[in-house]
Coordinates of C-alpha atoms (C1' of nucleotides) in Angstrom, one line a residue:
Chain A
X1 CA 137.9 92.2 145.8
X2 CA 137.5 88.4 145.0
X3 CA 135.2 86.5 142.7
X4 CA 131.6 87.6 142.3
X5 CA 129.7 85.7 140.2
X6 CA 130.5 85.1 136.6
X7 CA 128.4 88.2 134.6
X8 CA 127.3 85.9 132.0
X9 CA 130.7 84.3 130.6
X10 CA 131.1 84.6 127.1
X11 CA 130.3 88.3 126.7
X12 CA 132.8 89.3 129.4
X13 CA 135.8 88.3 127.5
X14 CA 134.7 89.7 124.3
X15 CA 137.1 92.1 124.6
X16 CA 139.9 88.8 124.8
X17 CA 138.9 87.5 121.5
X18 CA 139.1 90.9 119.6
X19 CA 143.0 90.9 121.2
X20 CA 143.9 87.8 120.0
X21 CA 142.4 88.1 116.8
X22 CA 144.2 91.7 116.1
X23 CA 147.4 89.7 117.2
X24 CA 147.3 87.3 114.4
X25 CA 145.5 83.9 116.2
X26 CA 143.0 82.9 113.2
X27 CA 142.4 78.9 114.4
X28 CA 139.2 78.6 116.1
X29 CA 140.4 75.9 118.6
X30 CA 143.2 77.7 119.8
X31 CA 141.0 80.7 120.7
X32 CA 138.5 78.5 122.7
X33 CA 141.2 76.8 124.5
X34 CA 142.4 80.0 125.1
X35 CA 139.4 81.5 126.8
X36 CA 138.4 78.6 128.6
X37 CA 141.6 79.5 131.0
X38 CA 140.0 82.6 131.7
X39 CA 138.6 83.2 135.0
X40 CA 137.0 86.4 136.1
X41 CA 138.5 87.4 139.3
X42 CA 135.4 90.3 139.7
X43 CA 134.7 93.7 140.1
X44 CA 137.8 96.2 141.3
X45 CA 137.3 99.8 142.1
X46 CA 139.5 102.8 140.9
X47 CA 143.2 102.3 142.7
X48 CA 142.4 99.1 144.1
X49 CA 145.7 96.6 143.1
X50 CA 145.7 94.3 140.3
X51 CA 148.9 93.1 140.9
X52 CA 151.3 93.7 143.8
X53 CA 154.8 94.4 142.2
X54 CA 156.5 91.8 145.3
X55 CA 154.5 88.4 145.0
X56 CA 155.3 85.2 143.1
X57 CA 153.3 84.9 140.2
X58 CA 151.2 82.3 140.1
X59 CA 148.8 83.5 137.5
X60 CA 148.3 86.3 135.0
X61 CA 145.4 88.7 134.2
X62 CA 143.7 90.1 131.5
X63 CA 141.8 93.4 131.6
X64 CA 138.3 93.1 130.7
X65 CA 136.7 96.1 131.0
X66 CA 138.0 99.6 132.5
X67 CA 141.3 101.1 132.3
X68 CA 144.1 100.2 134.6
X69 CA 147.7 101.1 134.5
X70 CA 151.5 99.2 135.1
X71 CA 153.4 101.5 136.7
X72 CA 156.3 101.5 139.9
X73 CA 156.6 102.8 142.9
X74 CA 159.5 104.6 143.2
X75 CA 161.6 105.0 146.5
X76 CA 160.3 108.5 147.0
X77 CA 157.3 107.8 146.9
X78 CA 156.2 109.0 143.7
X79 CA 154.7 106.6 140.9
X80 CA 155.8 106.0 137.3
X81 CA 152.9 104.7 134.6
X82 CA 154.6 102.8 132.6
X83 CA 151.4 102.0 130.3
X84 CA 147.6 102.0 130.4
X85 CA 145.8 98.8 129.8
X86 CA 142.5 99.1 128.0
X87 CA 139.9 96.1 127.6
X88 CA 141.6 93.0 126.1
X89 CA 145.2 93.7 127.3
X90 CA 147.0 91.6 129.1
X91 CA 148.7 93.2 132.5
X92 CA 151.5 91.0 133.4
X93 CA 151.8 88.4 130.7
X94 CA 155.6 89.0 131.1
X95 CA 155.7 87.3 134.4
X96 CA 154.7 84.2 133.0
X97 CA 158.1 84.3 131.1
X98 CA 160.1 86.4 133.3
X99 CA 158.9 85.7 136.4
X100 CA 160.9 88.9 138.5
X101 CA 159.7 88.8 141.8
X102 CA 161.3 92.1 142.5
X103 CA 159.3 95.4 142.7
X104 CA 159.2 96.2 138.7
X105 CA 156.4 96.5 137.7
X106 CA 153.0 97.0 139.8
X107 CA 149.2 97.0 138.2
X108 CA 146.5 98.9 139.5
X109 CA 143.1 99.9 138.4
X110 CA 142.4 103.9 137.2
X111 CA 138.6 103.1 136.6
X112 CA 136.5 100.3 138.2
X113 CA 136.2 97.0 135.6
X114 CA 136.7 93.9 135.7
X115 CA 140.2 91.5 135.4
X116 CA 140.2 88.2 134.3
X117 CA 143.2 85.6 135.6
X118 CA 144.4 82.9 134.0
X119 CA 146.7 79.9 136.2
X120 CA 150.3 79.6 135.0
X121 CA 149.9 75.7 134.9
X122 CA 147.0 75.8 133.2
X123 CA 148.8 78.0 130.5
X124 CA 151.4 75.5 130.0
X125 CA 149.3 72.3 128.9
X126 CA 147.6 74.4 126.9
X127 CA 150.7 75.9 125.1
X128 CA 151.9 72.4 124.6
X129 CA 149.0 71.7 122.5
X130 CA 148.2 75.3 120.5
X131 CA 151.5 76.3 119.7
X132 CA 150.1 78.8 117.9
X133 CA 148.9 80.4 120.9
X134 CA 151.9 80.6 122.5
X135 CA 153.2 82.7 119.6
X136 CA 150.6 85.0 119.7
X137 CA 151.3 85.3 123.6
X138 CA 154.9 86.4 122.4
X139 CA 153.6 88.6 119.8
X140 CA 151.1 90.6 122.8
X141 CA 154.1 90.8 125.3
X142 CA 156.4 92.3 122.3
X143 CA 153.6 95.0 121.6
X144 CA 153.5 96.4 124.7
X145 CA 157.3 96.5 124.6
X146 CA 156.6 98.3 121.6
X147 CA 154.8 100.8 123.6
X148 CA 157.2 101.1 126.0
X149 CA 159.7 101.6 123.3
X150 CA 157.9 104.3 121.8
X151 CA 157.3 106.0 124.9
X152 CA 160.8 105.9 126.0
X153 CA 161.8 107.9 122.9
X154 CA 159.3 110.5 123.9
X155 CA 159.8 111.3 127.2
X156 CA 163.6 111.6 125.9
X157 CA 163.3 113.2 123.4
X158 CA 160.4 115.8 123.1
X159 CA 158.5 118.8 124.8
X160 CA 156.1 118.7 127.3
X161 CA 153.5 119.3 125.2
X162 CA 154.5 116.7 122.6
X163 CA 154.4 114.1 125.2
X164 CA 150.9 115.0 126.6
X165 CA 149.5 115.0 123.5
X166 CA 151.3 111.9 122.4
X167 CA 150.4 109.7 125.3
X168 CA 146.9 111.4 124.5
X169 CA 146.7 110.1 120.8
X170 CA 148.1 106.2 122.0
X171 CA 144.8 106.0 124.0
X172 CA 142.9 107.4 121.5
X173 CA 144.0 105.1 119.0
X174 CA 143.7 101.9 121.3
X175 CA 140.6 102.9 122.2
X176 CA 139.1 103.1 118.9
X177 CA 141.1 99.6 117.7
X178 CA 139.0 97.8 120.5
X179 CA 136.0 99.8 119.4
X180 CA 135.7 102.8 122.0
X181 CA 135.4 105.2 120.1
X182 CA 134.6 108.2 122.8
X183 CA 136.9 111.5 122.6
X184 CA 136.7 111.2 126.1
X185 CA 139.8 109.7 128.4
X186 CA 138.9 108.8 131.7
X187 CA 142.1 109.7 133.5
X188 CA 143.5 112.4 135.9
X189 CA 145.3 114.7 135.7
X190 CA 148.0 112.9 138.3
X191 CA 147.6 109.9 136.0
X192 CA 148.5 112.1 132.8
X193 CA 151.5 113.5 134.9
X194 CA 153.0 110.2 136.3
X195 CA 152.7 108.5 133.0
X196 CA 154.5 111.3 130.9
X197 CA 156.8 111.9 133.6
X198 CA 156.2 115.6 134.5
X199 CA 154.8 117.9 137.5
X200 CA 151.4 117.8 137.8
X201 CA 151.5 121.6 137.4
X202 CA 153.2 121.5 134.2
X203 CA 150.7 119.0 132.9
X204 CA 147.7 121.3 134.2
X205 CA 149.6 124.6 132.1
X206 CA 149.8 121.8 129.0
X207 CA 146.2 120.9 129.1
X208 CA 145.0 124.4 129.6
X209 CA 147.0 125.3 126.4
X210 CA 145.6 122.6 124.6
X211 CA 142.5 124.1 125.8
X212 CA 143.2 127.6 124.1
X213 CA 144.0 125.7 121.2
X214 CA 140.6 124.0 120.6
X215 CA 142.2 120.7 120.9
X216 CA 140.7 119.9 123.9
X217 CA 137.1 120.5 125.3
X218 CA 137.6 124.4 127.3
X219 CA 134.3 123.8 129.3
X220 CA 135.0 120.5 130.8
X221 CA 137.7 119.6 133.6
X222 CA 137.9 115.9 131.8
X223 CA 140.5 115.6 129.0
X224 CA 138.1 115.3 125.8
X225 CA 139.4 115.6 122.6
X226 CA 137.7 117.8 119.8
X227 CA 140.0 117.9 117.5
X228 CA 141.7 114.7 117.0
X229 CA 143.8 115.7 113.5
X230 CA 145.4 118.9 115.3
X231 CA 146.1 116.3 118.4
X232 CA 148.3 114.1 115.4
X233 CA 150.0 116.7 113.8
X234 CA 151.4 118.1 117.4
X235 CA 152.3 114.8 118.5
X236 CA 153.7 113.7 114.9
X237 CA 151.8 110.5 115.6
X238 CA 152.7 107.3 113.7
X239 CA 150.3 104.3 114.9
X240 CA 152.3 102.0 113.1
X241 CA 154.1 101.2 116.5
X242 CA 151.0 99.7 117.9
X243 CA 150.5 97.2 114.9
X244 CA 146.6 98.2 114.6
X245 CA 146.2 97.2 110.8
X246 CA 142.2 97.4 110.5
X247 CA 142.2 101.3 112.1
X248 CA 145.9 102.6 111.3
X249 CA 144.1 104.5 108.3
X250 CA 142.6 106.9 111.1
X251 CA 146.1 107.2 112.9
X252 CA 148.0 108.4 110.3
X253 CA 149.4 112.7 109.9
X254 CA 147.7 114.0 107.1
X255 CA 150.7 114.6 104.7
X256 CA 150.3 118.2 104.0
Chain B
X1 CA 189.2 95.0 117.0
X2 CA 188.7 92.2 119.5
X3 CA 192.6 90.6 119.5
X4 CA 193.6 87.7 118.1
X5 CA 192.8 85.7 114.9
X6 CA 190.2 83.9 113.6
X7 CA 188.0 81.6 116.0
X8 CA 186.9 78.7 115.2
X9 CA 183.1 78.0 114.0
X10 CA 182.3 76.5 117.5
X11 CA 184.2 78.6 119.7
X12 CA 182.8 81.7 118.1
X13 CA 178.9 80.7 119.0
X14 CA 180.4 80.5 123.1
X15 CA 178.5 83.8 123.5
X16 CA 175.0 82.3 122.5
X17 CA 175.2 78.8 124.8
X18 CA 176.2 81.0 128.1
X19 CA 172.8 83.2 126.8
X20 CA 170.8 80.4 126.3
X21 CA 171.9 78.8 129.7
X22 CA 171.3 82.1 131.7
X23 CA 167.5 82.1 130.2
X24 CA 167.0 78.8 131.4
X25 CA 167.5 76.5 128.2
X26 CA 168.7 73.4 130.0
X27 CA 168.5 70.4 127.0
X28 CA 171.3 70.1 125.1
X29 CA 169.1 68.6 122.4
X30 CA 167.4 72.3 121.8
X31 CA 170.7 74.0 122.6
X32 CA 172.7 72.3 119.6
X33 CA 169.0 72.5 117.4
X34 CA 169.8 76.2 117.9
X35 CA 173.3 76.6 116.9
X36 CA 173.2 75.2 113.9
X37 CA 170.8 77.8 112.5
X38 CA 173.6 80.6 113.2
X39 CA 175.5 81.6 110.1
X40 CA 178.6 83.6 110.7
X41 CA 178.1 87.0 108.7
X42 CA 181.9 88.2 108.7
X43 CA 183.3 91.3 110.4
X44 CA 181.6 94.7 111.1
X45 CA 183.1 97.6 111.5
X46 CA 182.7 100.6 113.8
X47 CA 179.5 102.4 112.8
X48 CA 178.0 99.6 110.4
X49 CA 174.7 98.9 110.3
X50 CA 173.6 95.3 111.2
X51 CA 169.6 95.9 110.7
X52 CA 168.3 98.8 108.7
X53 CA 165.1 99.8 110.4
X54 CA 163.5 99.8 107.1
X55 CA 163.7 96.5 106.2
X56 CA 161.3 93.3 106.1
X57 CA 163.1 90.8 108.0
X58 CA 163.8 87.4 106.8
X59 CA 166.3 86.7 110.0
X60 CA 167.8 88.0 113.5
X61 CA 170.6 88.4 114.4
X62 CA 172.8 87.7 117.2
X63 CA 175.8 89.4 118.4
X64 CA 179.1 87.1 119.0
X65 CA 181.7 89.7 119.7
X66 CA 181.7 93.6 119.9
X67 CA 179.6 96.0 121.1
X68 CA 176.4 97.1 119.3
X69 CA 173.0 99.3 120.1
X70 CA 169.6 99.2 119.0
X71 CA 168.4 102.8 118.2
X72 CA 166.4 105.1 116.2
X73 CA 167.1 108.1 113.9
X74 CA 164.6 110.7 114.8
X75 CA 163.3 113.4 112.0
X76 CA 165.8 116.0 113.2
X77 CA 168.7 113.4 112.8
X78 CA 169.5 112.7 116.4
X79 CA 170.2 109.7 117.3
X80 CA 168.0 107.8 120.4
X81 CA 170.0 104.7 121.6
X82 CA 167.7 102.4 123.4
X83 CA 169.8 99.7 124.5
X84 CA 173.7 98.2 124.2
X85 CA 174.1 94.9 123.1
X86 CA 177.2 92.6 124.2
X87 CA 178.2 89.2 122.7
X88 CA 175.6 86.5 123.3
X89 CA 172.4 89.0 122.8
X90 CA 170.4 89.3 120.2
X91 CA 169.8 92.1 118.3
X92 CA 166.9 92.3 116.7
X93 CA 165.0 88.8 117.7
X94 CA 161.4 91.0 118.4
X95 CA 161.5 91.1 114.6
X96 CA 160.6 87.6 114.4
X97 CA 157.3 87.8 116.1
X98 CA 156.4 91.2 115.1
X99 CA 157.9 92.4 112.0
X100 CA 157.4 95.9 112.1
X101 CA 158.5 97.3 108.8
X102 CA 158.7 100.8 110.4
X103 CA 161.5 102.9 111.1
X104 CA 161.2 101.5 115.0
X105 CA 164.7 100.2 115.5
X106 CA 167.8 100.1 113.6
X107 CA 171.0 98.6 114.8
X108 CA 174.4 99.3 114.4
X109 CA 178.0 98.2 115.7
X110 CA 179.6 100.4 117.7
X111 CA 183.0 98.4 117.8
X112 CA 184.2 96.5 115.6
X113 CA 182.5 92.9 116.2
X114 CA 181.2 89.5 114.7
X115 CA 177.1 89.2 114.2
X116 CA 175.3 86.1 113.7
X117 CA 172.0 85.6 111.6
X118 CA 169.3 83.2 112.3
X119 CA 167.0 83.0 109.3
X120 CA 163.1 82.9 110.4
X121 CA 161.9 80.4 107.9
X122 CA 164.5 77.6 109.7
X123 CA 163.7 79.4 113.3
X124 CA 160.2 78.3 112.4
X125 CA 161.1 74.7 112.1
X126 CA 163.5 74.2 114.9
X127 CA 160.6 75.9 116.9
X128 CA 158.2 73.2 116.1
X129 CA 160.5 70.6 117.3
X130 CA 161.7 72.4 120.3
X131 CA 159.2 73.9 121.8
X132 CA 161.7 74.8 125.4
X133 CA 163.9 76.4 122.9
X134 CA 160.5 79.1 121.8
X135 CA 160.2 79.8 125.8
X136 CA 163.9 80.7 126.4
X137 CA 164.0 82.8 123.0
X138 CA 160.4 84.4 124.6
X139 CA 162.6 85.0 128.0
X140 CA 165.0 86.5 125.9
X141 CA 162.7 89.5 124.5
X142 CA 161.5 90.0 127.8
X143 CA 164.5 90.4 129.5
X144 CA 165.2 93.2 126.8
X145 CA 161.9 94.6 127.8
X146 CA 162.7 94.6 131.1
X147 CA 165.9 96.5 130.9
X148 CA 164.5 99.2 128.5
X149 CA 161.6 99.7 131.2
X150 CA 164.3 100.1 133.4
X151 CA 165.6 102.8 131.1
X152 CA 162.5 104.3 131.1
X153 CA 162.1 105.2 134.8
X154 CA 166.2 106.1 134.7
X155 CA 165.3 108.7 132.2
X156 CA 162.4 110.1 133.3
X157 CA 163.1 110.2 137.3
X158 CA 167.0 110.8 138.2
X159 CA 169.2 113.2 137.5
X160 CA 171.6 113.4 134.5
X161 CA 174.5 112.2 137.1
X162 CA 172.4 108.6 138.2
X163 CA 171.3 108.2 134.6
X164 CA 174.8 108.3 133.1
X165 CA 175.7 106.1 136.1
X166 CA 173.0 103.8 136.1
X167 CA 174.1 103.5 132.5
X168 CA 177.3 102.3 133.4
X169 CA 176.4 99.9 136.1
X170 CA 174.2 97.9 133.6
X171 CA 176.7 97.7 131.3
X172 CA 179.6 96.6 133.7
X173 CA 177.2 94.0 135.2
X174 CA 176.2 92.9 131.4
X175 CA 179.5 92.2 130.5
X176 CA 180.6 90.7 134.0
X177 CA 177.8 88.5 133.4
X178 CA 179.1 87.1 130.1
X179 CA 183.0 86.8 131.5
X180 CA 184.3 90.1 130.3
X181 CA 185.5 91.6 133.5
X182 CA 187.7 94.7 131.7
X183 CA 186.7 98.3 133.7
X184 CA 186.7 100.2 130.8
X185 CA 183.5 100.4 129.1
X186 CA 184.3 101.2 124.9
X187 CA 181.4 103.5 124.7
X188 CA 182.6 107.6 123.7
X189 CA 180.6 110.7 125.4
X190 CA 178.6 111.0 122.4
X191 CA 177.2 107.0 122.3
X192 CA 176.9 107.8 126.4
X193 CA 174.6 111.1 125.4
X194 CA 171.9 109.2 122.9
X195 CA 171.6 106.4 125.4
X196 CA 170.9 108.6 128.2
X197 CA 169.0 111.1 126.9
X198 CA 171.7 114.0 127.7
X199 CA 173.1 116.3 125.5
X200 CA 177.1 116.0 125.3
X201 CA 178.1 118.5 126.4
X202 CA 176.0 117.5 129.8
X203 CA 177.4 114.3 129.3
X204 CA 180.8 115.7 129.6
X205 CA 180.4 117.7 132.6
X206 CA 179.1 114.8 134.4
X207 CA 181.8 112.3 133.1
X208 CA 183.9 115.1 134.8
X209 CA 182.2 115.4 137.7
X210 CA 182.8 111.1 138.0
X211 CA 186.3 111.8 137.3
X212 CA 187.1 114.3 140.1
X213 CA 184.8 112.0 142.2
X214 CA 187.2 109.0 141.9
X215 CA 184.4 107.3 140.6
X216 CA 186.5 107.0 136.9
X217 CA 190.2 107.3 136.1
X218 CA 190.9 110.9 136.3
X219 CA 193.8 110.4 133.7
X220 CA 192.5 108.9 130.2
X221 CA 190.0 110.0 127.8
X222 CA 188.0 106.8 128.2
X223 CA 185.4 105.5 130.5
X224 CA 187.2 103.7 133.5
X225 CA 185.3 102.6 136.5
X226 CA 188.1 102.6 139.2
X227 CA 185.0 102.6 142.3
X228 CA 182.5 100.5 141.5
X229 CA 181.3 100.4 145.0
X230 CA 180.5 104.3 144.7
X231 CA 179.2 103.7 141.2
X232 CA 176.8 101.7 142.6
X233 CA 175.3 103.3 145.2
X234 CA 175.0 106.6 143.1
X235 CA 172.8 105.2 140.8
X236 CA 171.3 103.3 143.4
X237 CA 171.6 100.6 141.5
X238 CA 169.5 97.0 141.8
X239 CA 170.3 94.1 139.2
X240 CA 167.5 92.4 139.5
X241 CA 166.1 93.6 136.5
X242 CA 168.5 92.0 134.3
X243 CA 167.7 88.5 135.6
X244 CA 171.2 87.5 136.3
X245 CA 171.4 84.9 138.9
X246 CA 174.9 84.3 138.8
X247 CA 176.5 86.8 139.5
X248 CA 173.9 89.4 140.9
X249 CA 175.5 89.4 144.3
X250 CA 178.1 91.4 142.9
X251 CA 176.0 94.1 141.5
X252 CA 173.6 95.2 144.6
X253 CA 174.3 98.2 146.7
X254 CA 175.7 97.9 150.3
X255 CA 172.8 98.8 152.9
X256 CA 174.7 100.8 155.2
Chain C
dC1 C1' 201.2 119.3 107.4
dG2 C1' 196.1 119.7 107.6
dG3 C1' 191.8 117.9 108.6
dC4 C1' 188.6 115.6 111.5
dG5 C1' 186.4 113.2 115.3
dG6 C1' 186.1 113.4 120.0
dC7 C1' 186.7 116.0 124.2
dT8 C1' 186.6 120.6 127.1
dT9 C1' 185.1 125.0 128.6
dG10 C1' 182.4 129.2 129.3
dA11 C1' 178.4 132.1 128.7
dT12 C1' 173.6 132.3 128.2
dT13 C1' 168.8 130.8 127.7
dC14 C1' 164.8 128.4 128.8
dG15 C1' 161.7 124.6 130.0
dA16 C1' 160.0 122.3 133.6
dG17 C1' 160.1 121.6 138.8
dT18 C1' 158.9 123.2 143.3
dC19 C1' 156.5 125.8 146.7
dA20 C1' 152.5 127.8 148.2
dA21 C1' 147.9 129.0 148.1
dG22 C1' 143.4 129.2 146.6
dA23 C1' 139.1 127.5 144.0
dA24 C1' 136.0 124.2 142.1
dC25 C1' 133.9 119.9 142.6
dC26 C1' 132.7 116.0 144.8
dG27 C1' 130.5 112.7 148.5
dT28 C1' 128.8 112.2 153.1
dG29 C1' 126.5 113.0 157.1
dG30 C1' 124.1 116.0 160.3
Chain D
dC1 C1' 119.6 121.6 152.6
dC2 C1' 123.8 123.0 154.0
dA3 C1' 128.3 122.3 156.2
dC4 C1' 132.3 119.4 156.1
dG5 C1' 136.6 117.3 154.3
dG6 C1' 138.9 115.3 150.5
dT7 C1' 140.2 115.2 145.9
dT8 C1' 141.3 117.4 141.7
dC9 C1' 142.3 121.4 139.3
dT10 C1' 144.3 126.3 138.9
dT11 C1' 147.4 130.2 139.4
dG12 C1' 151.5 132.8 140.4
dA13 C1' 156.4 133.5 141.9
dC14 C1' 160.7 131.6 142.0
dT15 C1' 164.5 128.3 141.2
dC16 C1' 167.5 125.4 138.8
dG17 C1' 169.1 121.7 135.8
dA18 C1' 170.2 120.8 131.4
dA19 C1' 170.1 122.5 126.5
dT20 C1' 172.2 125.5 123.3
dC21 C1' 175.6 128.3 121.2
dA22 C1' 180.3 129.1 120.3
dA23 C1' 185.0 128.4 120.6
dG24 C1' 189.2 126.1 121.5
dC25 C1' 191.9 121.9 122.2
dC26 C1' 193.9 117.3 121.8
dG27 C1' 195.3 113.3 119.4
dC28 C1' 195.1 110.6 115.3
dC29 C1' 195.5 109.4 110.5
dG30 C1' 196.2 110.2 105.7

DNA sequence: CGGCGGCTTGATTCGAGTCAAGAACCGTGG
DNA sequence: CCACGGTTCTTGACTCGAATCAAGCCGCCG
């Protein structure tokens, strides 16, 4: 879908400023020259593309409201989620840098919400004059590495069950850093399974345990979370990965 | 140990220019800026740590010679390898733009080798000055990123066979890439296990499996590619990720 | 010589995938 | 208002890849 008209522009990217704040970007000049770039590219509706993994990038875009999700295609067909974006992340910041033109990585939306794009060229001039920026540009693109870091360690690494819940608490967490603070997460089932890299079945046997457990909502088929300190302690969760100072006190296993 | 005796101060940095020239640095200006903020920090040996995980970092490193790996040491003491490094990466330059003081990533040599260190508080200065030199040291993280996402779909989508593979082909193409053309790759089963995510004993088998294949030298301990071809299309292997222009044609899979 | 790190092998277990089918929950249109 | 078709979620039965456990072996170095 292209541009609709702006809903009125400074409240839209709200959710920018918060990001750029959280990484470290305290001058006032360099955040306005920031969001000036920004252009809202309108409404997009669960599924619909946010970036197709083949073009030249010309332009990158920013999530402004909604949840979307990077993720490949794979030969067979099936999808892998590489991460979910929440409002104020950036979805293919890398390909200003790196600018593969191969099929790596792919960004759609889960929920509908608005993106915002910001031109390549544009970027540059203003880089060259808010240095500062650019670092914390750097400093965004090497967070969600961090996430993709993190993750890669638990899909090696642990149970089923530990990586639902895991992937479970990361959203949580974000959520609440950008000031969602709802136990529920909007996703699918499917989206849960592709993103933790297991069957669908197997997730649907996870959540139903969960479920049992009290951890999650029993009389709902949405994934809401009710008990958000046994969630931690199954997932051993440290938020420290996702450099959230101002909420990492509420991420953090209680130390029995 | 890598042959021979001592290099001399410039011929040991070699490893960093061809880096900086495959991300793009093109001014000699920014290139020489850079190389004078590397400080030789003497041998390593086998198993040394170069970056405890721990630490608050005041510098990065680089790698000039030697094999090393980024990886963590989870709570039950096994070891997750995320990625290999060869002579011209660097180990640990995410660090400089997002200190995480966390147990994220550790790394250690894995062969004998030479590192570099780059203190921040000069990086910071040289930065200022060069501000081409900031974009190719961005690139630089990213194309880390890139091959960890890659790592991340290996892992979670193929078989234990493609992921040792895929393993292999990255690192042969890494080290073609930077002039080491030598078909043994110095890595033992266990190293080969904690980067793929496979048990060793699973690890073994497979090697086996390669073995009887043709795929490596049936007769020595190590790991031999003798049919890179084959290697190649078992892991179905595309090199785009890595972002290697010059040599990529080498490292794509015959369509039949 | 003995000890140790790396490699091999076999037997056994078990977590998660696959297949197949059915049920609950939409939205849409007659 | 209900009948539909399409998602999404559930359930059960079965399979299989990879982990684990447990030795034994080889080659190296002190």
């Amino acid at each position: 879908m292209t541009s609709v008209g702006k809903p009125s522009g400074a409240e839209v990217v709200r959710p920018v400023i918060g990001k750029l704040r959280s990484l470290g970007l305290e001058g006032e000049a360099e955040l306005q020259a920031f969001l000036k770039l920004i252009k809202v590219r309108g409404c997009l509706g669960r599924g619909e593309e946010i970036i197709d993994a083949g073009s030249s990038p010309s332009h990158s875009s920013v999530l402004l409201t909604g949840i979307a999700c990077s993720y490949r295609r794979l030969q067979d067909g099936s999808r892998h989620i590489f991460t979910f974006h929440h409002p104020g992340d950036f979805c293919d910041l890398h390909r200003y840098v790196l600018p593969e033109r191969n099929g790596a990585v792919a960004v759609a939306a889960i929920t509908d919400g608005l993106v915002g794009t910001i031109c390549h060229k544009d970027l540059d001039q203003t880089l060259v004059q808010h240095p500062k920026l650019g670092l914390a540009l750097w400093r965004a693109t090497m967070l969600e590495a961090s996430i993709i870091r993190e993750k890669l360690v638990n899909v090696s690494r642990r149970s089923a069950l530990q990586r639902v819940v895991h992937l479970l608490c990361e959203q949580l967490a974000r959520r609440e850093a950008i000031g969602i603070n709802c136990a529920t997460i909007p996703l699918n089932q499917v989206d849960l399974a592709d993103a933790a890299g297991l069957s669908v079945v197997h997730v649907n046997r996870t959540v139903q345990g969960l479920r049992m457990l009290g951890v999650l909502t029993p009389d709902s088929r949405s994934i809401e979370v009710t008990d958000k300190k046994r969630l931690l302690q199954i997932a051993n969760f440290d938020a420290r990965y996702l450099s959230m100072p101002k909420v990492l006190s509420n991420w953090t296993i209680d130390t029995q």
